[in-house]
PDB file of C-alpha atoms in Angstrom:
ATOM      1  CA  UNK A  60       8.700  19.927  -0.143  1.00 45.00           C
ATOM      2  CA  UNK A  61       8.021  16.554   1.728  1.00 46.00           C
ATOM      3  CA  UNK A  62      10.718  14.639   3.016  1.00 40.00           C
ATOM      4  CA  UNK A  63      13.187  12.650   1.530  1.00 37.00           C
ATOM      5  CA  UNK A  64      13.012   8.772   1.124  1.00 35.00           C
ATOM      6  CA  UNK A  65      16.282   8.962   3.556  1.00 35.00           C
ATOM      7  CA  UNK A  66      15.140  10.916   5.854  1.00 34.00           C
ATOM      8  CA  UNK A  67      11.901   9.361   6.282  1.00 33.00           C
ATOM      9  CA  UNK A  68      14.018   5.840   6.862  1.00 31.00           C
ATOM     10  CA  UNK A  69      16.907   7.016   8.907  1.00 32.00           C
ATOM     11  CA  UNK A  70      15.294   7.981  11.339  1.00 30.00           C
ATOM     12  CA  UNK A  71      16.428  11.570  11.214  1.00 25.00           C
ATOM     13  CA  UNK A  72      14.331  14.153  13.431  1.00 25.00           C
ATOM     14  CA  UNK A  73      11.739  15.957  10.610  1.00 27.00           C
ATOM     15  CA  UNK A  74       9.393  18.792  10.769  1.00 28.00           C
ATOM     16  CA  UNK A  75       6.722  15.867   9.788  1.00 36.00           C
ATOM     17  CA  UNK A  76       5.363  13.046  11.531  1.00 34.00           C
ATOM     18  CA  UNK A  77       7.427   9.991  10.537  1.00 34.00           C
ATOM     19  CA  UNK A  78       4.624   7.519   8.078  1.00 37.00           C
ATOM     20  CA  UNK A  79       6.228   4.431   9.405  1.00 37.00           C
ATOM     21  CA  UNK A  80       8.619   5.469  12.074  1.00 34.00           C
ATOM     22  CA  UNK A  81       9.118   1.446  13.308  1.00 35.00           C
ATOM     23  CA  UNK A  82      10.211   0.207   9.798  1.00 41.00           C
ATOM     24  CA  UNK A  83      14.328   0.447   8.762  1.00 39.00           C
ATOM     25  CA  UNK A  84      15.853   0.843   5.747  1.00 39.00           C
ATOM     26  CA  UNK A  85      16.171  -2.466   4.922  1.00 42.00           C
ATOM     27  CA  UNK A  86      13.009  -3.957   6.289  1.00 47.00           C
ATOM     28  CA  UNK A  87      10.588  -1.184   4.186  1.00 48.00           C
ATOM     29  CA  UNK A  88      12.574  -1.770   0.810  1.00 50.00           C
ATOM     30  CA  UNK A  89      12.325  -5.503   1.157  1.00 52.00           C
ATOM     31  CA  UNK A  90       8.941  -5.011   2.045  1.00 54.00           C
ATOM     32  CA  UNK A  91       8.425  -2.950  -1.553  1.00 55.00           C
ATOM     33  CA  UNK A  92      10.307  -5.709  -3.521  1.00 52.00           C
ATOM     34  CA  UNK A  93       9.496  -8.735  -1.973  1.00 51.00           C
ATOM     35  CA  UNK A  94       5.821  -8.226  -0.470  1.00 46.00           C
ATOM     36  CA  UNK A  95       6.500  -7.913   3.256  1.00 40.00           C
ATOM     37  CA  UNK A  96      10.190  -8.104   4.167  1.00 37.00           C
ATOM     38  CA  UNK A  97      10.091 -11.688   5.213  1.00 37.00           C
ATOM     39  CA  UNK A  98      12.258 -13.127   2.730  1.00 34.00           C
ATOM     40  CA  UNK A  99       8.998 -14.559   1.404  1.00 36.00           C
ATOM     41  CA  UNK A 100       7.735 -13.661  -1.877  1.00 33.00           C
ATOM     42  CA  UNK A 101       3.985 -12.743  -1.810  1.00 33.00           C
ATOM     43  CA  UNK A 102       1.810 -12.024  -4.379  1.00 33.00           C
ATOM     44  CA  UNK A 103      -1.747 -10.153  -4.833  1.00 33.00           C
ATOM     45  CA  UNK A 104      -4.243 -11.259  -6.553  1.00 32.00           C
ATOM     46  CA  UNK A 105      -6.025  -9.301  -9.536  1.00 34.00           C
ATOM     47  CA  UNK A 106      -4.424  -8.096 -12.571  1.00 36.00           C
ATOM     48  CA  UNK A 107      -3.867  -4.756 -11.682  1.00 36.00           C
ATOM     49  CA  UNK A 108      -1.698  -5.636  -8.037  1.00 36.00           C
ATOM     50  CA  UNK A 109      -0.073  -9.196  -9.213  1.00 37.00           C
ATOM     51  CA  UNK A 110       3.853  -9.554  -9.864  1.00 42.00           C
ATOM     52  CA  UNK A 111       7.082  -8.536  -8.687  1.00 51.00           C
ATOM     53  CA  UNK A 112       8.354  -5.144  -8.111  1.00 59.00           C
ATOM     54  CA  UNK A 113      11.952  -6.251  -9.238  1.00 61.00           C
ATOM     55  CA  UNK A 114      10.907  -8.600 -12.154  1.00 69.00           C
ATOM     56  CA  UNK A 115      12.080  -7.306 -14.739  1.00 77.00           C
ATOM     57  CA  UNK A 116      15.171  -8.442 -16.741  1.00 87.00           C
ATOM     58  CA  UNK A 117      18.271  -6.115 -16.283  1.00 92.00           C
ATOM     59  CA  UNK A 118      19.028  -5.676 -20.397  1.00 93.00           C
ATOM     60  CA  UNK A 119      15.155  -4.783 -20.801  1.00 94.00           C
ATOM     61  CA  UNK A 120      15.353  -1.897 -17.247  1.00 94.00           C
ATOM     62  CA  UNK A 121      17.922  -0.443 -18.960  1.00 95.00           C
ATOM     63  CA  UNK A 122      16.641   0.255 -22.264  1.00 96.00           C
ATOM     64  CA  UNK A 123      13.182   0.878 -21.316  1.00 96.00           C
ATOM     65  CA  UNK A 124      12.710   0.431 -17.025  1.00 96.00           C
ATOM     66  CA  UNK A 125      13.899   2.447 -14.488  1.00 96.00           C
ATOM     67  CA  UNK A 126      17.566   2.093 -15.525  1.00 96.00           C
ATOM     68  CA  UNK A 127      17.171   3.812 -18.142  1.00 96.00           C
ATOM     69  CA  UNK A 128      19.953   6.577 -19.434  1.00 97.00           C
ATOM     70  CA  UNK A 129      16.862   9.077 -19.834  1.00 97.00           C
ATOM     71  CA  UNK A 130      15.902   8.958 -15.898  1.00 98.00           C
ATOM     72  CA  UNK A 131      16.081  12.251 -14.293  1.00 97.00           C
ATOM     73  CA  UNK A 132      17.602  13.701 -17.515  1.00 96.00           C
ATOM     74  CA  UNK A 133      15.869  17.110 -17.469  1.00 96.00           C
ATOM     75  CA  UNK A 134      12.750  18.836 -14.876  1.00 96.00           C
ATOM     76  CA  UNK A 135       9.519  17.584 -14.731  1.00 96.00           C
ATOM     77  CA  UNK A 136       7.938  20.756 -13.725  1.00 94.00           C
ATOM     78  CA  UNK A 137       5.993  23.041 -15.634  1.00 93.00           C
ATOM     79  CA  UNK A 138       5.262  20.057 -18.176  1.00 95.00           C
ATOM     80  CA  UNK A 139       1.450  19.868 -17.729  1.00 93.00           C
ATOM     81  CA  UNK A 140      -0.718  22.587 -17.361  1.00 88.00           C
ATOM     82  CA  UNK A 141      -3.434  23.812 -15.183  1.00 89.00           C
ATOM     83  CA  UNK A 142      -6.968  21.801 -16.257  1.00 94.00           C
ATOM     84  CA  UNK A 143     -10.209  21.566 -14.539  1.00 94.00           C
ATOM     85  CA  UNK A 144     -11.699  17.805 -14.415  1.00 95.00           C
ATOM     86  CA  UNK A 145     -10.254  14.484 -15.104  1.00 97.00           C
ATOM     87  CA  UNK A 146     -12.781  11.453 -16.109  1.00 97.00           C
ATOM     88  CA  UNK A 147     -11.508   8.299 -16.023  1.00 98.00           C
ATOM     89  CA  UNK A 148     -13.249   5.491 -17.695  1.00 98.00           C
ATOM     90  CA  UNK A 149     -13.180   1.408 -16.695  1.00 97.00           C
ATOM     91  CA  UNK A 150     -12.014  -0.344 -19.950  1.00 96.00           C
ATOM     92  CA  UNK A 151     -10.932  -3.945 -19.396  1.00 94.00           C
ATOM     93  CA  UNK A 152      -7.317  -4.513 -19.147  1.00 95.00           C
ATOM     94  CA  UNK A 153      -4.714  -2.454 -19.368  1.00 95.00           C
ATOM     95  CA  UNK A 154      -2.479  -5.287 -21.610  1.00 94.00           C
ATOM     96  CA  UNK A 155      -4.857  -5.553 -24.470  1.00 94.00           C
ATOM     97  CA  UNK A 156      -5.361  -1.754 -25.202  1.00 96.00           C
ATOM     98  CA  UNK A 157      -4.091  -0.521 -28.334  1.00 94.00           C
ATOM     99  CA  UNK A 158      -2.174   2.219 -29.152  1.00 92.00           C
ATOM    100  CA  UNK A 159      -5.174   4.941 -29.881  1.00 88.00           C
ATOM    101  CA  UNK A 160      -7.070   3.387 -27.248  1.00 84.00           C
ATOM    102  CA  UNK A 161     -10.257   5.631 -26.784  1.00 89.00           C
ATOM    103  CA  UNK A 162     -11.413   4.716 -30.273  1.00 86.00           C
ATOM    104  CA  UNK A 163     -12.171   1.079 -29.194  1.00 90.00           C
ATOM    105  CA  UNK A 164     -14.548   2.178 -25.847  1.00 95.00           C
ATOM    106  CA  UNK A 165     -17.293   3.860 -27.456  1.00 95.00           C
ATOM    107  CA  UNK A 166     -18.448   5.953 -23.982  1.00 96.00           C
ATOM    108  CA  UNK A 167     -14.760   7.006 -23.889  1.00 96.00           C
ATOM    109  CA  UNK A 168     -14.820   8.015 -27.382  1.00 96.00           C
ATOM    110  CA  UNK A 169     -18.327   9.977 -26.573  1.00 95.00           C
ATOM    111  CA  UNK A 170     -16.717  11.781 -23.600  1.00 96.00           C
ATOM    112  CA  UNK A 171     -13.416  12.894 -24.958  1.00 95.00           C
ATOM    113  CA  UNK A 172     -15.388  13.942 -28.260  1.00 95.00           C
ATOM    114  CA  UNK A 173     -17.264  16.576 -26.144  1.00 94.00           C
ATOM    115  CA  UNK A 174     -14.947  17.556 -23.566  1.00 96.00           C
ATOM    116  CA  UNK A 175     -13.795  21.095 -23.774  1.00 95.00           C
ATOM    117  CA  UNK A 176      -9.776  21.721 -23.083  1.00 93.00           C
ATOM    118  CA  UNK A 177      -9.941  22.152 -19.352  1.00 95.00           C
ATOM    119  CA  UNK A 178     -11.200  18.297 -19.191  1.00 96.00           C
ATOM    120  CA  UNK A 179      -9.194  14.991 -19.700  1.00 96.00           C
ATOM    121  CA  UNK A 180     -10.804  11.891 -20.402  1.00 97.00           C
ATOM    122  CA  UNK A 181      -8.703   8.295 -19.510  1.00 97.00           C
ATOM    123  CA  UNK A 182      -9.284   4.534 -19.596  1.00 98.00           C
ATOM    124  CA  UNK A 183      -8.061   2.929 -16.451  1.00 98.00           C
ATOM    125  CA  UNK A 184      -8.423  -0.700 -15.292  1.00 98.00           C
ATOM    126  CA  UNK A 185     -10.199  -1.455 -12.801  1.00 98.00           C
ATOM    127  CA  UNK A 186     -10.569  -4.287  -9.319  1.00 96.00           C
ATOM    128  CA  UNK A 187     -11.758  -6.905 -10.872  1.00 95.00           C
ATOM    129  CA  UNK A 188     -15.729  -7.866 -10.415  1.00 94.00           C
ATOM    130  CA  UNK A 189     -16.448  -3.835 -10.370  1.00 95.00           C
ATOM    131  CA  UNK A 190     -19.228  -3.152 -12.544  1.00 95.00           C
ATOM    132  CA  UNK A 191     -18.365  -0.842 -15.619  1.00 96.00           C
ATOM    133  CA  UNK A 192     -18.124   2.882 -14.160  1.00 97.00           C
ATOM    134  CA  UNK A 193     -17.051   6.230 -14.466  1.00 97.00           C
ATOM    135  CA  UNK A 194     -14.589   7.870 -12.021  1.00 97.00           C
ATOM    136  CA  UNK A 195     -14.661  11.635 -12.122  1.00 96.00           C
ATOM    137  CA  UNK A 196     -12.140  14.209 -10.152  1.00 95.00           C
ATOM    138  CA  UNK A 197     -13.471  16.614  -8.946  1.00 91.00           C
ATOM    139  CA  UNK A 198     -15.914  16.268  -7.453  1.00 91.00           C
ATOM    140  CA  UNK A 199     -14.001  12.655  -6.563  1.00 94.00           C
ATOM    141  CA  UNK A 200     -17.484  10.415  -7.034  1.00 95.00           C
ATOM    142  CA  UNK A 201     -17.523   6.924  -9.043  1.00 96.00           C
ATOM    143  CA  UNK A 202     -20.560   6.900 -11.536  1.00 95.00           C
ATOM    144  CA  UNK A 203     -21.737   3.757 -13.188  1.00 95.00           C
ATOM    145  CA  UNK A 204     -21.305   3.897 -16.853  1.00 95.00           C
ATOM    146  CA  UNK A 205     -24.700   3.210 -17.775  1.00 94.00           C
ATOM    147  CA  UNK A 206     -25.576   6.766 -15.780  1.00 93.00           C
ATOM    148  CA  UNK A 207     -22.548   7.937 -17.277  1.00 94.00           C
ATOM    149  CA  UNK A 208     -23.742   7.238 -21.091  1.00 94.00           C
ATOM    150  CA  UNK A 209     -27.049   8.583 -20.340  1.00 92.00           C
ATOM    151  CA  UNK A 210     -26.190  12.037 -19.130  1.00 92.00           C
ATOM    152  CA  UNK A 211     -22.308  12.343 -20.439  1.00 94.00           C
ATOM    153  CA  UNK A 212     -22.435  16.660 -19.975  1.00 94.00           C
ATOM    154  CA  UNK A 213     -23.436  16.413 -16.420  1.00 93.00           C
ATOM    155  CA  UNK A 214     -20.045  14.252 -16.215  1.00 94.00           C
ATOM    156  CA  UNK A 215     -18.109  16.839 -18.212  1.00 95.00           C
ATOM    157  CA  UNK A 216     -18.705  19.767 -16.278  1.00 92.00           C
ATOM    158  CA  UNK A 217     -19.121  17.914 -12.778  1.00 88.00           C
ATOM    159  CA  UNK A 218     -22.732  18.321 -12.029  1.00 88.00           C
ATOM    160  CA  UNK A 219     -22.931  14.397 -11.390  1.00 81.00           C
ATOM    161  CA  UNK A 220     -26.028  14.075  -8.951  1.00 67.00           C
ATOM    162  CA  UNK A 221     -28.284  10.975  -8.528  1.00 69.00           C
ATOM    163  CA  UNK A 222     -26.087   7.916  -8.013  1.00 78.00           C
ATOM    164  CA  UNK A 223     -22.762   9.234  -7.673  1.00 91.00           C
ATOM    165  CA  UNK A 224     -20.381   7.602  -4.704  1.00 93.00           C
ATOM    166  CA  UNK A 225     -18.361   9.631  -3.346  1.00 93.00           C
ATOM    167  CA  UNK A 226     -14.574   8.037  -3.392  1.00 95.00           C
ATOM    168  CA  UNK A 227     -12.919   8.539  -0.227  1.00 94.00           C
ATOM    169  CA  UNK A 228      -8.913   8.185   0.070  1.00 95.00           C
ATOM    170  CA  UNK A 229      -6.275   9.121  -2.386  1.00 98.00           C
ATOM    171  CA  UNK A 230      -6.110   7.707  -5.618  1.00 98.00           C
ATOM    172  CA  UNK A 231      -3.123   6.599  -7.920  1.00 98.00           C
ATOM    173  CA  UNK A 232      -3.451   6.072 -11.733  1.00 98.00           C
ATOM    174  CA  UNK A 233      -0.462   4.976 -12.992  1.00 98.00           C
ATOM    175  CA  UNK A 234       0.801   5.053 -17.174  1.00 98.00           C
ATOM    176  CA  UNK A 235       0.871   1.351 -18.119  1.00 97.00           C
ATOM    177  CA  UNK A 236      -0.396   1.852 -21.688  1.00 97.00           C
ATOM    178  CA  UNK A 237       2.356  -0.849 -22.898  1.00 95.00           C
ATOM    179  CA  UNK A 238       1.184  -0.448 -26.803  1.00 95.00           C
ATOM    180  CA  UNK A 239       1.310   3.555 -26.454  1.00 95.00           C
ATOM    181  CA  UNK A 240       5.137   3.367 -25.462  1.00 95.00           C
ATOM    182  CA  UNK A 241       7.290   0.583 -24.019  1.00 96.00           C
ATOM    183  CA  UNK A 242       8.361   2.556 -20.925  1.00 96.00           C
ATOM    184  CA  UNK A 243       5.078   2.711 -19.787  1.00 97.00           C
ATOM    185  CA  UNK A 244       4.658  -0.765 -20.154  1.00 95.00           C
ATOM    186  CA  UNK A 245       7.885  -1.513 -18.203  1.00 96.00           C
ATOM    187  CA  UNK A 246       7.443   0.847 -15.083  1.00 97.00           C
ATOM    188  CA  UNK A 247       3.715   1.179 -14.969  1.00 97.00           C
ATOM    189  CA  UNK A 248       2.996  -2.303 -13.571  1.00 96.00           C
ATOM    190  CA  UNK A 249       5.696  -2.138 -10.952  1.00 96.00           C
ATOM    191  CA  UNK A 250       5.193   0.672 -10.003  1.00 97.00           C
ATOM    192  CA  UNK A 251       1.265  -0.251  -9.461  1.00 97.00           C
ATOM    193  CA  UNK A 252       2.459  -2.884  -7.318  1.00 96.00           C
ATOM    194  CA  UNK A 253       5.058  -1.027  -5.271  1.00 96.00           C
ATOM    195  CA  UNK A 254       2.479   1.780  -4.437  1.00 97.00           C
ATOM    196  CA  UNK A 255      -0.147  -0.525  -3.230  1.00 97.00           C
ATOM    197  CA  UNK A 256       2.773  -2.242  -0.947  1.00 96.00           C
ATOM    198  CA  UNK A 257       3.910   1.209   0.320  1.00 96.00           C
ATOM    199  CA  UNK A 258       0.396   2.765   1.249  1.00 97.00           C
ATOM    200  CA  UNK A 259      -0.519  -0.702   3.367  1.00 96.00           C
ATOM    201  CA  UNK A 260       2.824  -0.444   5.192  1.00 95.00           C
ATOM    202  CA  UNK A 261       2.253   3.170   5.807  1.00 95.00           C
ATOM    203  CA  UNK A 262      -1.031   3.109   6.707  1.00 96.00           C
ATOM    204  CA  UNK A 263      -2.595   5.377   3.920  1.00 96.00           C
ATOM    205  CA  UNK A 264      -5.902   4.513   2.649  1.00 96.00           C
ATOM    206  CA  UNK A 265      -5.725   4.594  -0.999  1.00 98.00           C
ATOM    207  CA  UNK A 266      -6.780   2.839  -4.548  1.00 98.00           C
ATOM    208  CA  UNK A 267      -4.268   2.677  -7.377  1.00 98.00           C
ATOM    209  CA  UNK A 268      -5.399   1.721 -10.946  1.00 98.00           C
ATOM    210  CA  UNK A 269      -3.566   1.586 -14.016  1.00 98.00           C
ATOM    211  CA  UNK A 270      -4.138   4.048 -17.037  1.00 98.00           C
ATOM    212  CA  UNK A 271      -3.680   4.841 -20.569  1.00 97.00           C
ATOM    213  CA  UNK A 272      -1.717   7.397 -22.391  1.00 94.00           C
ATOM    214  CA  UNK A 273      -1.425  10.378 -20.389  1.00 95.00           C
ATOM    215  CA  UNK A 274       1.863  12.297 -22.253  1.00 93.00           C
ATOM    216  CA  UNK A 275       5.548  12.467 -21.454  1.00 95.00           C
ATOM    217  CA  UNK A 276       6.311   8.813 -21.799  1.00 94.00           C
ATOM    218  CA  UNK A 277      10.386  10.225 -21.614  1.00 96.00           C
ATOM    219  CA  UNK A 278       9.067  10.381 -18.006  1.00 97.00           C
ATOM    220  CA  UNK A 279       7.922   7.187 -16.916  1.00 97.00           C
ATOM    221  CA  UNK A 280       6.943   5.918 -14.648  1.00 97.00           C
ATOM    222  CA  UNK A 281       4.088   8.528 -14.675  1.00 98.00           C
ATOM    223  CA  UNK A 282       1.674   8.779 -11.562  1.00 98.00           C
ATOM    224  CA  UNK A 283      -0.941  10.718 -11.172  1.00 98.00           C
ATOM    225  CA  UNK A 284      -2.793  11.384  -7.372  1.00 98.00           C
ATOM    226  CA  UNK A 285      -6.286  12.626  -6.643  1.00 97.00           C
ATOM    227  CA  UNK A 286      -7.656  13.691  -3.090  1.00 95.00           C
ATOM    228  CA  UNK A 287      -9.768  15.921  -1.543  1.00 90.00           C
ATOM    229  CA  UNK A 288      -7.971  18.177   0.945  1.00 85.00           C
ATOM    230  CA  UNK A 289      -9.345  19.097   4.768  1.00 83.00           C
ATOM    231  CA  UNK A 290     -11.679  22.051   3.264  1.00 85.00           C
ATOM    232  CA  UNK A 291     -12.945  19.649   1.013  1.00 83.00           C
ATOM    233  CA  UNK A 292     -11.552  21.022  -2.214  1.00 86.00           C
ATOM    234  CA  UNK A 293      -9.910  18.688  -4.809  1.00 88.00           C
ATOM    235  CA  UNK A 294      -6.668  18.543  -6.206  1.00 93.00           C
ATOM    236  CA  UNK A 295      -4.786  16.308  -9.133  1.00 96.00           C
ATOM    237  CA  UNK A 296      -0.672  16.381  -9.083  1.00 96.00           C
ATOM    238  CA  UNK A 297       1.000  14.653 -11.664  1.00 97.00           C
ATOM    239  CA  UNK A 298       4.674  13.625 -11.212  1.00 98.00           C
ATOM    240  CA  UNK A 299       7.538  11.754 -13.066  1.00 98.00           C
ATOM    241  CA  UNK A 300      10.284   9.778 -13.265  1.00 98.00           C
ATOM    242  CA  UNK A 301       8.826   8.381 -10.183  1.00 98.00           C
ATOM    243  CA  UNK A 302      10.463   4.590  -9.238  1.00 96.00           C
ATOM    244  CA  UNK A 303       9.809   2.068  -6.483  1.00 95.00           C
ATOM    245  CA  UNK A 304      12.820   3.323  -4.212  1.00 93.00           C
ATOM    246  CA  UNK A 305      11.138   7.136  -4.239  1.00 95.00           C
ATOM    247  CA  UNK A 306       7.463   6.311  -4.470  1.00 95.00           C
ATOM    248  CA  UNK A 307       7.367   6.797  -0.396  1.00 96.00           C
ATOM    249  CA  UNK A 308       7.980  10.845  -0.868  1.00 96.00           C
ATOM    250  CA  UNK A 309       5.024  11.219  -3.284  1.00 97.00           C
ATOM    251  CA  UNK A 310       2.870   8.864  -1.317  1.00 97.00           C
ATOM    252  CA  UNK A 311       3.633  11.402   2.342  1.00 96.00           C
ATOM    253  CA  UNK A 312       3.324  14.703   0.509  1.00 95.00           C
ATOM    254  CA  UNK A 313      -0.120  13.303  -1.094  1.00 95.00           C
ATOM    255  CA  UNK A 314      -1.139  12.450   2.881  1.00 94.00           C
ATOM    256  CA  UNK A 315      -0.022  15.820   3.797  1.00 93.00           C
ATOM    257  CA  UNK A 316      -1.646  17.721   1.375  1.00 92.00           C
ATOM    258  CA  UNK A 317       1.419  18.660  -0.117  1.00 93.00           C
ATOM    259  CA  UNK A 318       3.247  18.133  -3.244  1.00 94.00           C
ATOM    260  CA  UNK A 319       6.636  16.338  -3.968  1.00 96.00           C
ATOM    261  CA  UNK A 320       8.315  19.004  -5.876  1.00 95.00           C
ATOM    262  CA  UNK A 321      11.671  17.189  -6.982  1.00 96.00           C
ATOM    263  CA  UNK A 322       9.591  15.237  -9.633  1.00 97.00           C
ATOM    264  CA  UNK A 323       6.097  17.273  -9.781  1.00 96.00           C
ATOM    265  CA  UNK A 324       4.981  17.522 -13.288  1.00 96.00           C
ATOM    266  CA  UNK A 325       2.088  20.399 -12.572  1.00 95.00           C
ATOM    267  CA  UNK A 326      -1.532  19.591 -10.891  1.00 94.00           C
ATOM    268  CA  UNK A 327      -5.162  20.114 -11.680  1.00 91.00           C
ATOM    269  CA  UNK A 328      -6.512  23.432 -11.053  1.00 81.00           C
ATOM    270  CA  UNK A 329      -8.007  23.594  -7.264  1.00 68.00           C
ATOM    271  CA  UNK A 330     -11.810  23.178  -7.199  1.00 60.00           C
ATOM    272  CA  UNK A 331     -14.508  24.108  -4.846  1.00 51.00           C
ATOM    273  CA  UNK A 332     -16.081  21.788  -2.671  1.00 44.00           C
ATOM    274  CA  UNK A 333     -18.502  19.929  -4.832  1.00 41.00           C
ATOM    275  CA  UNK A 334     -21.252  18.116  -2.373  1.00 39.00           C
ATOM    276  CA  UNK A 335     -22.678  14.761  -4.011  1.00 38.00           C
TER     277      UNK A 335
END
C-alpha cells in the first residue's frame, strides 16, 4: 500500500522515496488550497484547472461535497470489475452535459453502441484549443476524432495504427458530470484542480481531465488513473471517496506503479505492450 498523506509530510523515515521531501505540512496543504502556499491566491487558466480548491459553501460540502455524512461509509473495493479498454471521447464542457450524455455526441454514441462489455466508452473535457480527439487506454495513444469516426473497430479493440500519439505520463479523469449527480458536480472540479496542484509540486508529469458518468456517485469524488508501467504494459485503477487532503497517496502509488488500496475501487485488466 503506498504511504500515508502523514507520513509522506512528517517527515517520517519510509520504505519509499519521499515525492516532496522539502515541503511541510502546512506549506503543501496551503499549496493545494491556495495555489502555491504564499498566502496568494492563484488561479489557472482553462475551464478544466480554474477555481478554488476550498470554494465551496460549507451548507452545500455537507450535503453533497466532501463533508458529506456518506464519506468513507462502506469499502470501495471490489466495486468495479476487471475490463479491457477504456475510450474516452473530447465533448465540449463538462458543465453543459446532460444527464444521458452520450446521446448528444454522435461518435460517442457510435462507439459505446458497438463496444463489447470488456470496453468503456467516456466523454471527457478537454485543454482548451485541442482539436476534437479520441483518447484510448491501452494502448495509451490520442487519436483525432475524424480517424476515430472513420475506423471506430480498430479503436474498440486497440488496433489504432496510422496517426495515433502515444500519451506519455499518467493520466487523471475525474467524475464531474454535475447533471448525472450533484456530488460529482461538487467534488469533481476541486478535485481537478487539487490534482493538477499536487502533481506540479511533486514533480509528476501528468494530464487530468474531467469526465462523465462513470458509476458509484455514493463515492465521489471518483478518479480514475491510466499509465503505462516500466515493461510497458498498461494499467487503469479506479478509486473513491478520494478528497484534496488524500489525493497525494493516490498520486505516489500511481508514480510507483502501485495502487492506493484504502480507497481502490478495482483496475483495468493488465494489457500487453501495445507498440503504436
Amino acid at each position: 500500500m503506498a504511504a500515508t498523506v502523514g507520513a509522506l509530510l512528517s517527515g517520517l523515515s519510509l520504505s519509499k522515496p519521499h515525492p516532496f521531501p522539502s515541503l511541510s505540512h502546512k506549506f503543501y496543504f496551503s499549496a493545494i488550497f491556495r495555489g502555491r502556499g504564499d498566502g496568494k491566491e492563484h488561479r489557472h487558466d482553462g475551464g478544466c484547472c480554474s477555481g478554488g480548491v476550498d470554494d465551496l459553501d460549507p451548507q452545500t460540502d455537507k450535503a453533497v461535497g466532501f463533508q458529506r455524512s456518506e464519506m468513507f461509509s462502506k469499502s470501495t473495493q471490489g466495486t468495479v470489475s476487471g475490463y479491457d479498454r477504456h475510450v474516452f471521447v473530447a465533448a465540449g464542457h463538462a458543465e453543459a452535459w446532460p444527464a444521458k450524455s452520450i446521446k448528444e455526441f454522435p461518435l460517442a454514441e457510435q462507439l459505446a453502441g458497438s463496444a463489447p462489455k470488456s470496453v468503456k466508452v467516456t466523454l471527457f473535457e478537454d485543454h482548451p484549443g485541442n482539436a476534437p480527439r479520441v483518447l484510448v487506454f491501452p494502448p495509451q495513444v490520442a487519436i483525432a476524432e475524424a480517424a476515430a469516426a472513420q475506423a471506430p473497430a480498430s479503436v474498440l479493440d486497440g488496433s489504432i495504427a496510422a496517426g495515433a500519439a502515444p500519451l506519455p505520463g499518467l493520466y487523471f479523469f475525474v467524475c464531474s458530470h454535475t447533471a448525472r449527480d450533484a456530488r460529482c458536480g461538487a467534488c469533481g472540479p476541486r478535485l481537478v484542480t487539487a490534482i493538477r496542484r499536487a502533481t506540479t509540486i511533486m514533480g509528476v508529469a501528468a494530464e487530468v481531465f474531467k469526465c462523465s458518468h462513470i458509476g458509484g456517485h455514493d463515492m465521489a469524488g471518483n478518479v480514475l488513473v491510466f499509465y503505462r508501467d516500466s515493461a510497458g504494459k498498461g494499467h487503469g485503477d479506479w478509486y473513491g471517496y478520494v478528497t484534496p487532503t488524500n489525493v497525494v497517496d493516490v498520486i505516489a502509488a500511481a508514480r510507483n506503479g502501485e495502487i492506493y488500496e484504502k480507497l481502490w475501487r478495482g483496475s483495468m485488466r493488465v494489457s500487453d505492450t501495445l507498440s503504436v
